[in-house]
mmCIF file of C-alpha atoms in Angstrom:
data_model
loop_
_atom_site.group_PDB
_atom_site.id
_atom_site.type_symbol
_atom_site.label_atom_id
_atom_site.label_comp_id
_atom_site.label_asym_id
_atom_site.label_seq_id
_atom_site.Cartn_x
_atom_site.Cartn_y
_atom_site.Cartn_z
ATOM 1 C CA UNK A 8 3.513 6.667 11.905
ATOM 2 C CA UNK A 9 0.816 4.677 10.053
ATOM 3 C CA UNK A 10 0.925 4.846 6.399
ATOM 4 C CA UNK A 11 -2.547 6.521 5.470
ATOM 5 C CA UNK A 12 -3.113 5.167 1.732
ATOM 6 C CA UNK A 13 -1.984 1.617 0.945
ATOM 7 C CA UNK A 14 0.264 2.744 -2.221
ATOM 8 C CA UNK A 15 0.240 -0.700 -4.092
ATOM 9 C CA UNK A 16 -2.394 -2.566 -5.248
ATOM 10 C CA UNK A 17 -2.617 -6.386 -5.135
ATOM 11 C CA UNK A 18 -4.673 -8.654 -7.564
ATOM 12 C CA UNK A 19 -7.345 -10.166 -5.382
ATOM 13 C CA UNK A 20 -10.305 -11.969 -7.277
ATOM 14 C CA UNK A 21 -12.193 -10.369 -4.066
ATOM 15 C CA UNK A 22 -11.506 -6.759 -5.347
ATOM 16 C CA UNK A 23 -14.395 -4.771 -7.162
ATOM 17 C CA UNK A 24 -13.544 -2.003 -8.700
ATOM 18 C CA UNK A 25 -15.984 0.639 -10.890
ATOM 19 C CA UNK A 26 -16.395 0.216 -14.780
ATOM 20 C CA UNK A 27 -13.376 2.653 -15.986
ATOM 21 C CA UNK A 28 -14.882 5.223 -18.831
ATOM 22 C CA UNK A 29 -12.626 5.250 -21.788
ATOM 23 C CA UNK A 30 -12.627 6.822 -25.162
ATOM 24 C CA UNK A 31 -14.395 4.789 -27.311
ATOM 25 C CA UNK A 32 -12.956 4.092 -31.046
ATOM 26 C CA UNK A 33 -14.682 4.976 -34.382
ATOM 27 C CA UNK A 34 -16.266 1.236 -34.184
ATOM 28 C CA UNK A 35 -18.246 -0.950 -31.821
ATOM 29 C CA UNK A 36 -18.630 1.283 -29.325
ATOM 30 C CA UNK A 37 -21.784 0.326 -26.741
ATOM 31 C CA UNK A 38 -23.840 2.394 -23.971
ATOM 32 C CA UNK A 39 -23.436 0.757 -20.323
ATOM 33 C CA UNK A 40 -25.200 1.452 -17.228
ATOM 34 C CA UNK A 41 -23.479 2.140 -14.086
ATOM 35 C CA UNK A 42 -23.968 1.463 -10.505
ATOM 36 C CA UNK A 43 -24.513 5.050 -10.522
ATOM 37 C CA UNK A 44 -27.532 4.410 -13.498
ATOM 38 C CA UNK A 45 -25.423 6.682 -15.334
ATOM 39 C CA UNK A 46 -24.564 5.875 -19.109
ATOM 40 C CA UNK A 47 -20.808 5.559 -20.199
ATOM 41 C CA UNK A 48 -19.927 4.254 -23.698
ATOM 42 C CA UNK A 49 -16.967 2.184 -23.905
ATOM 43 C CA UNK A 50 -15.318 0.166 -26.376
ATOM 44 C CA UNK A 51 -16.053 -3.772 -25.543
ATOM 45 C CA UNK A 52 -12.974 -5.002 -27.375
ATOM 46 C CA UNK A 53 -9.692 -2.640 -27.158
ATOM 47 C CA UNK A 54 -6.423 -3.167 -28.783
ATOM 48 C CA UNK A 55 -3.563 -1.456 -26.899
ATOM 49 C CA UNK A 56 0.138 -0.824 -27.344
ATOM 50 C CA UNK A 57 2.300 -0.252 -24.112
ATOM 51 C CA UNK A 58 5.012 -1.205 -22.029
ATOM 52 C CA UNK A 59 5.047 -3.713 -19.197
ATOM 53 C CA UNK A 60 5.363 -2.430 -15.872
ATOM 54 C CA UNK A 61 5.037 -5.695 -13.853
ATOM 55 C CA UNK A 62 4.331 -9.094 -13.964
ATOM 56 C CA UNK A 63 2.503 -11.489 -11.401
ATOM 57 C CA UNK A 64 1.957 -14.775 -11.334
ATOM 58 C CA UNK A 65 2.556 -16.164 -15.217
ATOM 59 C CA UNK A 66 -1.466 -17.473 -15.301
ATOM 60 C CA UNK A 67 -2.545 -14.000 -13.893
ATOM 61 C CA UNK A 68 -0.869 -11.673 -15.912
ATOM 62 C CA UNK A 69 0.585 -7.907 -16.138
ATOM 63 C CA UNK A 70 0.358 -4.017 -15.851
ATOM 64 C CA UNK A 71 0.362 -2.400 -19.121
ATOM 65 C CA UNK A 72 1.608 1.344 -19.450
ATOM 66 C CA UNK A 73 -0.739 2.510 -22.395
ATOM 67 C CA UNK A 74 0.956 4.445 -24.979
ATOM 68 C CA UNK A 75 -2.327 6.508 -24.096
ATOM 69 C CA UNK A 76 -0.953 6.988 -20.926
ATOM 70 C CA UNK A 77 -3.601 4.814 -19.556
ATOM 71 C CA UNK A 78 -3.089 2.101 -17.076
ATOM 72 C CA UNK A 79 -3.590 -1.707 -17.794
ATOM 73 C CA UNK A 80 -4.227 -4.680 -16.367
ATOM 74 C CA UNK A 81 -4.196 -7.418 -18.641
ATOM 75 C CA UNK A 82 -5.107 -11.076 -17.917
ATOM 76 C CA UNK A 83 -3.310 -14.242 -19.527
ATOM 77 C CA UNK A 84 -5.908 -16.362 -18.254
ATOM 78 C CA UNK A 85 -6.770 -17.720 -21.834
ATOM 79 C CA UNK A 86 -2.827 -18.555 -22.736
ATOM 80 C CA UNK A 87 -1.499 -22.178 -22.054
ATOM 81 C CA UNK A 88 1.502 -22.494 -20.221
ATOM 82 C CA UNK A 89 3.603 -23.330 -23.344
ATOM 83 C CA UNK A 90 2.649 -20.183 -25.180
ATOM 84 C CA UNK A 91 3.198 -17.894 -21.708
ATOM 85 C CA UNK A 92 6.717 -19.727 -21.612
ATOM 86 C CA UNK A 93 7.148 -18.783 -25.604
ATOM 87 C CA UNK A 94 5.630 -14.796 -24.709
ATOM 88 C CA UNK A 95 8.979 -14.750 -22.236
ATOM 89 C CA UNK A 96 7.242 -11.613 -21.209
ATOM 90 C CA UNK A 97 9.651 -9.151 -18.894
ATOM 91 C CA UNK A 98 9.429 -5.959 -17.689
ATOM 92 C CA UNK A 99 10.231 -3.085 -20.192
ATOM 93 C CA UNK A 100 9.477 -4.858 -22.972
ATOM 94 C CA UNK A 101 6.799 -3.189 -25.445
ATOM 95 C CA UNK A 102 3.504 -5.061 -26.429
ATOM 96 C CA UNK A 103 0.204 -5.111 -28.366
ATOM 97 C CA UNK A 104 -2.540 -6.430 -26.795
ATOM 98 C CA UNK A 105 -6.406 -7.210 -28.114
ATOM 99 C CA UNK A 106 -9.184 -8.195 -25.559
ATOM 100 C CA UNK A 107 -11.903 -7.415 -24.276
ATOM 101 C CA UNK A 108 -13.070 -5.143 -20.976
ATOM 102 C CA UNK A 109 -13.784 -6.797 -17.502
ATOM 103 C CA UNK A 110 -15.958 -4.930 -14.606
ATOM 104 C CA UNK A 111 -14.099 -7.088 -11.862
ATOM 105 C CA UNK A 112 -11.173 -8.998 -11.570
ATOM 106 C CA UNK A 113 -12.977 -12.210 -10.933
ATOM 107 C CA UNK A 114 -14.324 -11.851 -14.258
ATOM 108 C CA UNK A 115 -11.756 -12.820 -16.051
ATOM 109 C CA UNK A 116 -11.768 -16.437 -14.357
ATOM 110 C CA UNK A 117 -14.163 -17.888 -16.516
ATOM 111 C CA UNK A 118 -15.519 -21.699 -17.429
ATOM 112 C CA UNK A 119 -13.390 -21.786 -20.302
ATOM 113 C CA UNK A 120 -10.512 -21.072 -17.642
ATOM 114 C CA UNK A 121 -11.677 -22.998 -15.327
ATOM 115 C CA UNK A 122 -11.914 -26.276 -17.788
ATOM 116 C CA UNK A 123 -8.227 -25.815 -18.579
ATOM 117 C CA UNK A 124 -6.815 -27.548 -15.720
ATOM 118 C CA UNK A 125 -9.314 -30.202 -15.887
ATOM 119 C CA UNK A 126 -7.769 -33.753 -17.571
ATOM 120 C CA UNK A 127 -9.021 -34.274 -21.090
ATOM 121 C CA UNK A 128 -11.335 -37.329 -20.205
ATOM 122 C CA UNK A 129 -14.068 -35.542 -18.977
ATOM 123 C CA UNK A 130 -17.020 -36.023 -20.855
ATOM 124 C CA UNK A 131 -19.254 -33.852 -22.235
ATOM 125 C CA UNK A 132 -21.989 -34.728 -19.792
ATOM 126 C CA UNK A 133 -19.987 -33.721 -17.032
ATOM 127 C CA UNK A 134 -18.496 -30.676 -18.389
ATOM 128 C CA UNK A 135 -21.918 -29.413 -18.777
ATOM 129 C CA UNK A 136 -22.796 -30.616 -15.135
ATOM 130 C CA UNK A 137 -19.515 -28.448 -14.415
ATOM 131 C CA UNK A 138 -20.431 -25.520 -16.181
ATOM 132 C CA UNK A 139 -23.695 -25.546 -14.440
ATOM 133 C CA UNK A 140 -22.283 -25.395 -11.305
ATOM 134 C CA UNK A 141 -19.242 -22.981 -12.118
ATOM 135 C CA UNK A 142 -21.771 -20.321 -13.116
ATOM 136 C CA UNK A 143 -23.895 -21.255 -9.564
ATOM 137 C CA UNK A 144 -20.754 -20.584 -7.754
ATOM 138 C CA UNK A 145 -20.162 -16.912 -9.933
ATOM 139 C CA UNK A 146 -23.710 -15.837 -8.996
ATOM 140 C CA UNK A 147 -23.435 -16.381 -5.601
ATOM 141 C CA UNK A 148 -19.615 -15.073 -5.777
ATOM 142 C CA UNK A 149 -20.878 -11.996 -7.413
ATOM 143 C CA UNK A 150 -23.437 -11.125 -3.896
ATOM 144 C CA UNK A 151 -19.491 -10.585 -2.146
ATOM 145 C CA UNK A 152 -18.382 -8.068 -4.484
ATOM 146 C CA UNK A 153 -21.433 -5.585 -5.827
ATOM 147 C CA UNK A 154 -20.691 -3.241 -2.263
ATOM 148 C CA UNK A 155 -23.870 -4.761 -0.726
ATOM 149 C CA UNK A 156 -23.631 -4.975 2.847
ATOM 150 C CA UNK A 157 -24.648 -8.143 4.113
ATOM 151 C CA UNK A 158 -25.319 -9.580 8.028
ATOM 152 C CA UNK A 159 -23.166 -11.700 9.411
ATOM 153 C CA UNK A 160 -25.958 -14.429 8.920
ATOM 154 C CA UNK A 161 -25.969 -13.842 4.987
ATOM 155 C CA UNK A 162 -22.240 -13.894 4.299
ATOM 156 C CA UNK A 163 -22.786 -17.352 6.280
ATOM 157 C CA UNK A 164 -25.148 -18.608 4.266
ATOM 158 C CA UNK A 165 -23.590 -17.759 1.493
ATOM 159 C CA UNK A 166 -20.017 -19.313 2.244
ATOM 160 C CA UNK A 167 -22.606 -22.765 2.894
ATOM 161 C CA UNK A 168 -23.654 -22.442 -0.360
ATOM 162 C CA UNK A 169 -20.462 -21.989 -1.600
ATOM 163 C CA UNK A 170 -19.053 -24.899 -0.156
ATOM 164 C CA UNK A 171 -21.925 -26.926 -1.243
ATOM 165 C CA UNK A 172 -20.890 -26.011 -4.563
ATOM 166 C CA UNK A 173 -17.738 -26.401 -4.146
ATOM 167 C CA UNK A 174 -18.441 -30.069 -3.090
ATOM 168 C CA UNK A 175 -20.454 -31.121 -5.757
ATOM 169 C CA UNK A 176 -17.882 -30.205 -8.702
ATOM 170 C CA UNK A 177 -15.409 -32.254 -6.486
ATOM 171 C CA UNK A 178 -17.465 -35.236 -6.631
ATOM 172 C CA UNK A 179 -17.429 -34.917 -10.586
ATOM 173 C CA UNK A 180 -13.876 -34.138 -11.311
ATOM 174 C CA UNK A 181 -12.245 -36.265 -8.457
ATOM 175 C CA UNK A 182 -12.447 -39.539 -10.201
ATOM 176 C CA UNK A 183 -10.701 -37.953 -13.340
ATOM 177 C CA UNK A 184 -8.107 -35.822 -11.244
ATOM 178 C CA UNK A 185 -7.191 -39.130 -9.525
ATOM 179 C CA UNK A 186 -7.257 -41.300 -12.457
ATOM 180 C CA UNK A 187 -4.546 -38.524 -14.086
ATOM 181 C CA UNK A 188 -2.692 -37.901 -10.746
ATOM 182 C CA UNK A 189 0.824 -38.932 -11.123
ATOM 183 C CA UNK A 190 2.414 -38.558 -7.491
ATOM 184 C CA UNK A 191 5.971 -37.373 -6.807
ATOM 185 C CA UNK A 192 8.440 -40.107 -5.244
ATOM 186 C CA UNK A 193 9.124 -39.626 -1.613
ATOM 187 C CA UNK A 194 12.337 -38.142 -2.461
ATOM 188 C CA UNK A 195 11.223 -35.432 -4.423
ATOM 189 C CA UNK A 196 7.977 -35.034 -2.301
ATOM 190 C CA UNK A 197 10.469 -34.220 0.873
ATOM 191 C CA UNK A 198 12.708 -31.951 -1.054
ATOM 192 C CA UNK A 199 10.566 -29.548 -1.886
ATOM 193 C CA UNK A 200 9.973 -28.567 1.957
ATOM 194 C CA UNK A 201 13.553 -27.262 1.522
ATOM 195 C CA UNK A 202 14.943 -28.924 4.973
ATOM 196 C CA UNK A 203 18.684 -29.184 3.004
ATOM 197 C CA UNK A 204 18.653 -25.550 2.310
ATOM 198 C CA UNK A 205 18.687 -24.708 6.182
ATOM 199 C CA UNK A 206 21.108 -27.871 7.312
ATOM 200 C CA UNK A 207 18.064 -29.892 8.761
ATOM 201 C CA UNK A 208 19.069 -33.289 9.189
ATOM 202 C CA UNK A 209 15.490 -36.255 9.253
ATOM 203 C CA UNK A 210 16.604 -38.838 11.739
ATOM 204 C CA UNK A 211 17.167 -42.028 9.569
ATOM 205 C CA UNK A 212 14.679 -44.030 11.346
ATOM 206 C CA UNK A 213 12.279 -41.070 11.081
ATOM 207 C CA UNK A 214 12.877 -40.938 7.373
ATOM 208 C CA UNK A 215 12.215 -44.401 6.717
ATOM 209 C CA UNK A 216 9.257 -44.215 8.825
ATOM 210 C CA UNK A 217 7.967 -40.820 6.269
ATOM 211 C CA UNK A 218 8.372 -43.352 3.419
ATOM 212 C CA UNK A 219 6.387 -45.792 4.293
ATOM 213 C CA UNK A 220 3.649 -43.973 5.732
ATOM 214 C CA UNK A 221 3.894 -41.394 2.183
ATOM 215 C CA UNK A 222 3.371 -44.903 0.379
ATOM 216 C CA UNK A 223 0.491 -45.762 2.005
ATOM 217 C CA UNK A 224 -1.172 -42.528 2.117
ATOM 218 C CA UNK A 225 -0.433 -42.331 -2.106
ATOM 219 C CA UNK A 226 -2.436 -45.464 -2.390
ATOM 220 C CA UNK A 227 -5.474 -44.718 -0.307
ATOM 221 C CA UNK A 228 -5.642 -41.403 -1.901
ATOM 222 C CA UNK A 229 -5.565 -43.593 -5.238
ATOM 223 C CA UNK A 230 -8.404 -45.681 -4.153
ATOM 224 C CA UNK A 231 -10.520 -41.914 -3.130
ATOM 225 C CA UNK A 232 -10.824 -42.675 0.627
ATOM 226 C CA UNK A 233 -10.595 -39.656 1.705
ATOM 227 C CA UNK A 234 -11.291 -39.960 5.218
ATOM 228 C CA UNK A 235 -8.557 -42.915 5.791
ATOM 229 C CA UNK A 236 -6.025 -40.753 3.524
ATOM 230 C CA UNK A 237 -6.234 -37.857 5.721
ATOM 231 C CA UNK A 238 -5.548 -39.921 9.062
ATOM 232 C CA UNK A 239 -2.568 -41.195 7.194
ATOM 233 C CA UNK A 240 -1.327 -37.830 6.255
ATOM 234 C CA UNK A 241 -1.496 -37.108 9.635
ATOM 235 C CA UNK A 242 0.662 -39.821 11.276
ATOM 236 C CA UNK A 243 2.913 -38.364 8.947
ATOM 237 C CA UNK A 244 2.266 -35.021 9.367
ATOM 238 C CA UNK A 245 3.144 -35.669 13.356
ATOM 239 C CA UNK A 246 6.705 -37.163 12.488
ATOM 240 C CA UNK A 247 7.388 -34.130 10.648
ATOM 241 C CA UNK A 248 6.451 -31.669 12.906
ATOM 242 C CA UNK A 249 8.869 -30.815 14.751
ATOM 243 C CA UNK A 250 11.310 -30.495 11.719
ATOM 244 C CA UNK A 251 8.850 -28.236 10.600
ATOM 245 C CA UNK A 252 8.911 -26.339 13.790
ATOM 246 C CA UNK A 253 12.951 -25.986 13.335
ATOM 247 C CA UNK A 254 12.524 -24.987 9.620
ATOM 248 C CA UNK A 255 9.703 -22.489 10.084
ATOM 249 C CA UNK A 256 11.579 -21.082 13.456
ATOM 250 C CA UNK A 257 9.899 -17.712 14.551
ATOM 251 C CA UNK A 258 11.889 -14.525 13.835
ATOM 252 C CA UNK A 259 13.425 -12.885 16.240
ATOM 253 C CA UNK A 260 13.044 -9.389 17.311
ATOM 254 C CA UNK A 261 16.137 -8.798 16.020
ATOM 255 C CA UNK A 262 15.426 -10.265 12.616
ATOM 256 C CA UNK A 263 12.252 -8.309 12.536
ATOM 257 C CA UNK A 264 13.767 -4.815 13.367
ATOM 258 C CA UNK A 265 16.491 -5.325 10.577
ATOM 259 C CA UNK A 266 14.157 -5.999 8.016
ATOM 260 C CA UNK A 267 11.540 -3.733 8.953
ATOM 261 C CA UNK A 268 14.308 -0.875 8.632
ATOM 262 C CA UNK A 269 15.411 -1.722 4.939
ATOM 263 C CA UNK A 270 11.769 -0.083 4.173
ATOM 264 C CA UNK A 271 11.434 2.102 6.886
ATOM 265 C CA UNK A 272 12.954 4.938 8.926
ATOM 266 C CA UNK A 273 13.076 5.429 12.561
ATOM 267 C CA UNK A 274 13.856 8.268 14.872
ATOM 268 C CA UNK A 275 16.359 7.096 17.929
ATOM 269 C CA UNK A 276 14.232 4.383 19.783
ATOM 270 C CA UNK A 277 14.785 4.398 23.523
ATOM 271 C CA UNK A 278 16.262 1.248 25.110
ATOM 272 C CA UNK A 279 13.851 0.637 27.938
ATOM 273 C CA UNK A 280 11.173 1.151 24.630
ATOM 274 C CA UNK A 281 13.312 -1.390 22.901
ATOM 275 C CA UNK A 282 13.248 -3.725 25.848
ATOM 276 C CA UNK A 283 9.215 -3.433 25.596
ATOM 277 C CA UNK A 284 8.877 -3.925 21.927
ATOM 278 C CA UNK A 285 10.650 -7.278 22.509
ATOM 279 C CA UNK A 286 8.595 -8.613 25.387
ATOM 280 C CA UNK A 287 5.740 -7.513 22.971
ATOM 281 C CA UNK A 288 7.352 -9.152 19.832
ATOM 282 C CA UNK A 289 7.895 -12.686 21.786
ATOM 283 C CA UNK A 290 4.277 -12.744 23.140
ATOM 284 C CA UNK A 291 2.639 -12.207 20.004
ATOM 285 C CA UNK A 292 4.629 -14.785 18.691
ATOM 286 C CA UNK A 293 3.472 -17.330 21.755
ATOM 287 C CA UNK A 294 -0.186 -15.775 20.401
ATOM 288 C CA UNK A 295 0.318 -16.579 16.542
ATOM 289 C CA UNK A 296 1.302 -20.408 18.233
ATOM 290 C CA UNK A 297 -1.411 -20.576 20.089
ATOM 291 C CA UNK A 298 -3.976 -20.042 18.024
ATOM 292 C CA UNK A 299 -5.223 -16.897 20.301
ATOM 293 C CA UNK A 300 -6.648 -14.554 17.762
ATOM 294 C CA UNK A 301 -8.110 -12.281 19.889
ATOM 295 C CA UNK A 302 -5.007 -11.543 22.080
ATOM 296 C CA UNK A 303 -2.934 -11.319 18.583
ATOM 297 C CA UNK A 304 -5.280 -8.950 17.517
ATOM 298 C CA UNK A 305 -4.965 -6.703 20.932
ATOM 299 C CA UNK A 306 -0.927 -7.196 20.841
ATOM 300 C CA UNK A 307 -0.573 -6.492 17.681
ATOM 301 C CA UNK A 308 -2.633 -3.335 17.686
ATOM 302 C CA UNK A 309 0.184 -2.332 20.841
ATOM 303 C CA UNK A 310 3.163 -3.565 19.331
ATOM 304 C CA UNK A 311 2.898 -1.333 15.859
ATOM 305 C CA UNK A 312 0.979 1.591 18.304
ATOM 306 C CA UNK A 313 4.154 1.812 19.991
ATOM 307 C CA UNK A 314 6.648 1.128 17.132
ATOM 308 C CA UNK A 315 4.970 3.448 15.234
ATOM 309 C CA UNK A 316 5.376 6.100 17.302
ATOM 310 C CA UNK A 317 9.565 6.666 16.107
ATOM 311 C CA UNK A 318 8.753 6.162 12.362
ATOM 312 C CA UNK A 319 10.206 9.059 10.812
ATOM 313 C CA UNK A 320 7.180 10.508 8.871
ATOM 314 C CA UNK A 321 7.730 11.030 5.203
ATOM 315 C CA UNK A 322 7.772 14.473 3.869
ATOM 316 C CA UNK A 323 4.524 15.684 2.013
ATOM 317 C CA UNK A 324 6.939 15.429 -1.136
ATOM 318 C CA UNK A 325 8.366 11.868 -0.575
ATOM 319 C CA UNK A 326 4.365 10.617 0.034
ATOM 320 C CA UNK A 327 3.329 11.836 -3.330
ATOM 321 C CA UNK A 328 6.647 10.802 -5.131
ATOM 322 C CA UNK A 329 5.674 7.393 -4.827
ATOM 323 C CA UNK A 330 2.235 8.222 -7.073
ATOM 324 C CA UNK A 331 2.783 7.942 -11.617
ATOM 325 C CA UNK A 332 -0.123 10.708 -11.593
ATOM 326 C CA UNK A 333 0.411 14.522 -10.733
ATOM 327 C CA UNK A 334 -2.083 16.990 -9.327
ATOM 328 C CA UNK A 335 -3.392 20.250 -9.956
ATOM 329 C CA UNK A 336 -1.199 23.500 -7.793
ATOM 330 C CA UNK A 337 -4.085 24.095 -6.230
ATOM 331 C CA UNK A 338 -5.079 20.956 -4.962
ATOM 332 C CA UNK A 339 -1.412 20.205 -4.119
ATOM 333 C CA UNK A 340 -0.877 23.701 -2.371
ATOM 334 C CA UNK A 341 -4.020 22.224 0.076
ATOM 335 C CA UNK A 342 -2.807 18.375 0.133
ATOM 336 C CA UNK A 343 0.644 19.486 1.679
ATOM 337 C CA UNK A 344 -1.475 21.897 4.210
ATOM 338 C CA UNK A 345 -3.717 19.267 5.418
ATOM 339 C CA UNK A 346 -0.652 16.758 5.199
ATOM 340 C CA UNK A 347 1.270 18.548 7.868
ATOM 341 C CA UNK A 348 -1.498 19.081 9.748
ATOM 342 C CA UNK A 349 -1.915 15.296 10.094
ATOM 343 C CA UNK A 350 1.586 14.948 10.902
ATOM 344 C CA UNK A 351 1.256 17.506 13.669
ATOM 345 C CA UNK A 352 -1.919 16.036 15.633
ATOM 346 C CA UNK A 353 -1.789 13.343 18.370
ATOM 347 C CA UNK A 354 -5.389 12.422 18.625
ATOM 348 C CA UNK A 355 -6.529 9.508 16.722
ATOM 349 C CA UNK A 356 -9.596 11.115 16.340
ATOM 350 C CA UNK A 357 -8.365 14.609 15.005
ATOM 351 C CA UNK A 358 -5.831 12.572 12.614
ATOM 352 C CA UNK A 359 -8.427 10.542 10.991
ATOM 353 C CA UNK A 360 -10.702 13.569 10.276
ATOM 354 C CA UNK A 361 -7.667 15.571 8.905
ATOM 355 C CA UNK A 362 -6.877 12.768 6.695
ATOM 356 C CA UNK A 363 -10.576 11.776 5.514
ATOM 357 C CA UNK A 364 -10.372 15.861 4.142
ATOM 358 C CA UNK A 365 -6.874 14.908 2.540
ATOM 359 C CA UNK A 366 -8.060 11.503 1.215
ATOM 360 C CA UNK A 367 -11.131 13.265 -0.573
ATOM 361 C CA UNK A 368 -8.995 15.796 -2.495
ATOM 362 C CA UNK A 369 -6.447 12.676 -3.913
ATOM 363 C CA UNK A 370 -9.095 10.023 -4.253
ATOM 364 C CA UNK A 371 -10.817 11.128 -7.743
ATOM 365 C CA UNK A 372 -6.939 11.196 -8.601
ATOM 366 C CA UNK A 373 -6.306 7.885 -7.584
ATOM 367 C CA UNK A 374 -10.006 6.714 -9.222
ATOM 368 C CA UNK A 375 -8.628 8.576 -12.779
ATOM 369 C CA UNK A 376 -5.721 6.232 -12.876
ATOM 370 C CA UNK A 377 -6.999 2.645 -11.633
ATOM 371 C CA UNK A 378 -6.140 -0.089 -14.176
ATOM 372 C CA UNK A 379 -8.865 -1.042 -16.721
ATOM 373 C CA UNK A 380 -9.195 -4.497 -16.528
ATOM 374 C CA UNK A 381 -8.934 -6.093 -19.715
ATOM 375 C CA UNK A 382 -9.019 -10.085 -20.637
ATOM 376 C CA UNK A 383 -6.308 -10.419 -23.642
ATOM 377 C CA UNK A 384 -7.514 -12.590 -26.460
ATOM 378 C CA UNK A 385 -4.559 -11.797 -28.945
ATOM 379 C CA UNK A 386 -0.810 -11.055 -27.505
ATOM 380 C CA UNK A 387 1.921 -9.419 -30.042
ATOM 381 C CA UNK A 388 5.630 -9.489 -29.358
ATOM 382 C CA UNK A 389 8.208 -8.650 -31.613
ATOM 383 C CA UNK A 390 5.888 -9.138 -34.530
ATOM 384 C CA UNK A 391 4.787 -12.725 -33.222
ATOM 385 C CA UNK A 392 1.066 -13.019 -32.721
ATOM 386 C CA UNK A 393 0.023 -15.481 -30.120
ATOM 387 C CA UNK A 394 -3.927 -16.546 -29.541
ATOM 388 C CA UNK A 395 -5.479 -18.730 -26.958
ATOM 389 C CA UNK A 396 -5.399 -22.250 -27.587
ATOM 390 C CA UNK A 397 -8.663 -23.981 -27.823
#
């Protein structure tokens, strides 16, 4: 059975969430207009103490369970790598955070954050140009996250706009980046592929050839000749291709099923169904290798449509256990009835209607428990304060 609700929310800059309603502190509260034209009072500068629930890549941030019972996503973009290393964040740790409320994950990525990745030699004049282009880029990106439905033509036009802005920014940053670029040695570069871990040995002749091409590629990159550098790397890639194929050998059907069964319970699958699934799995791998997206999508739907018929459905109690919040007794009773009716249905259209009824009851609880987005400007751990370095 297809999981009806995705219960894990991943961080994505294109994801838009409505502004969360906060209980204002006595000082510094202000009125904010929401998308439905109502007015809510929020505290734009927050101070939260809580326990770290989850840590994303260091530059992204963490999920904090506040002592107030609310969930927060705390962005740490403003802090340097050295500061993040010193913080040594671990799950279960209690910390205090001060910072500003933002509406959307993409709002965390400001020009100051972008500027951190630039070489120090970038002139003030070029920084001003980059800031103007960056703000134009953010403006165009906002069009994708406003919840306004765009036509394919409008989407393509905005992508072209973004591409032009990226190219203009790249023209400005490229000379500085190349001047500061310290390329890895050939040996270091090759080690990162992980061939040794899979006992894949590159032939001596191929290795010698790859080293020569790699060093020629570095010279061309340093000179700024992108076209010739790209062609040179194609030569490198062509020699390396069979080794990469061996490194990234497609998962067998048996390997797929073993890993899938670790996270999903199945009823007994008949031998003839397993044989059909194995054939479909092989066809899926071929469609993927051939780049046949249309066929891949069709086979994917067929494969999982068949496989899901044997997935052991969770009970209502098991399903709800994954959510941290509790629903009222009356709603729980209604949800359980709808859930069990959903499982009993065979027709996809009828299932979708039943699930809409289920979701309409559950949605307000999910909305109320979404993470409040905070851009951290101060972090306190074990009495040690960390402030962004400017």
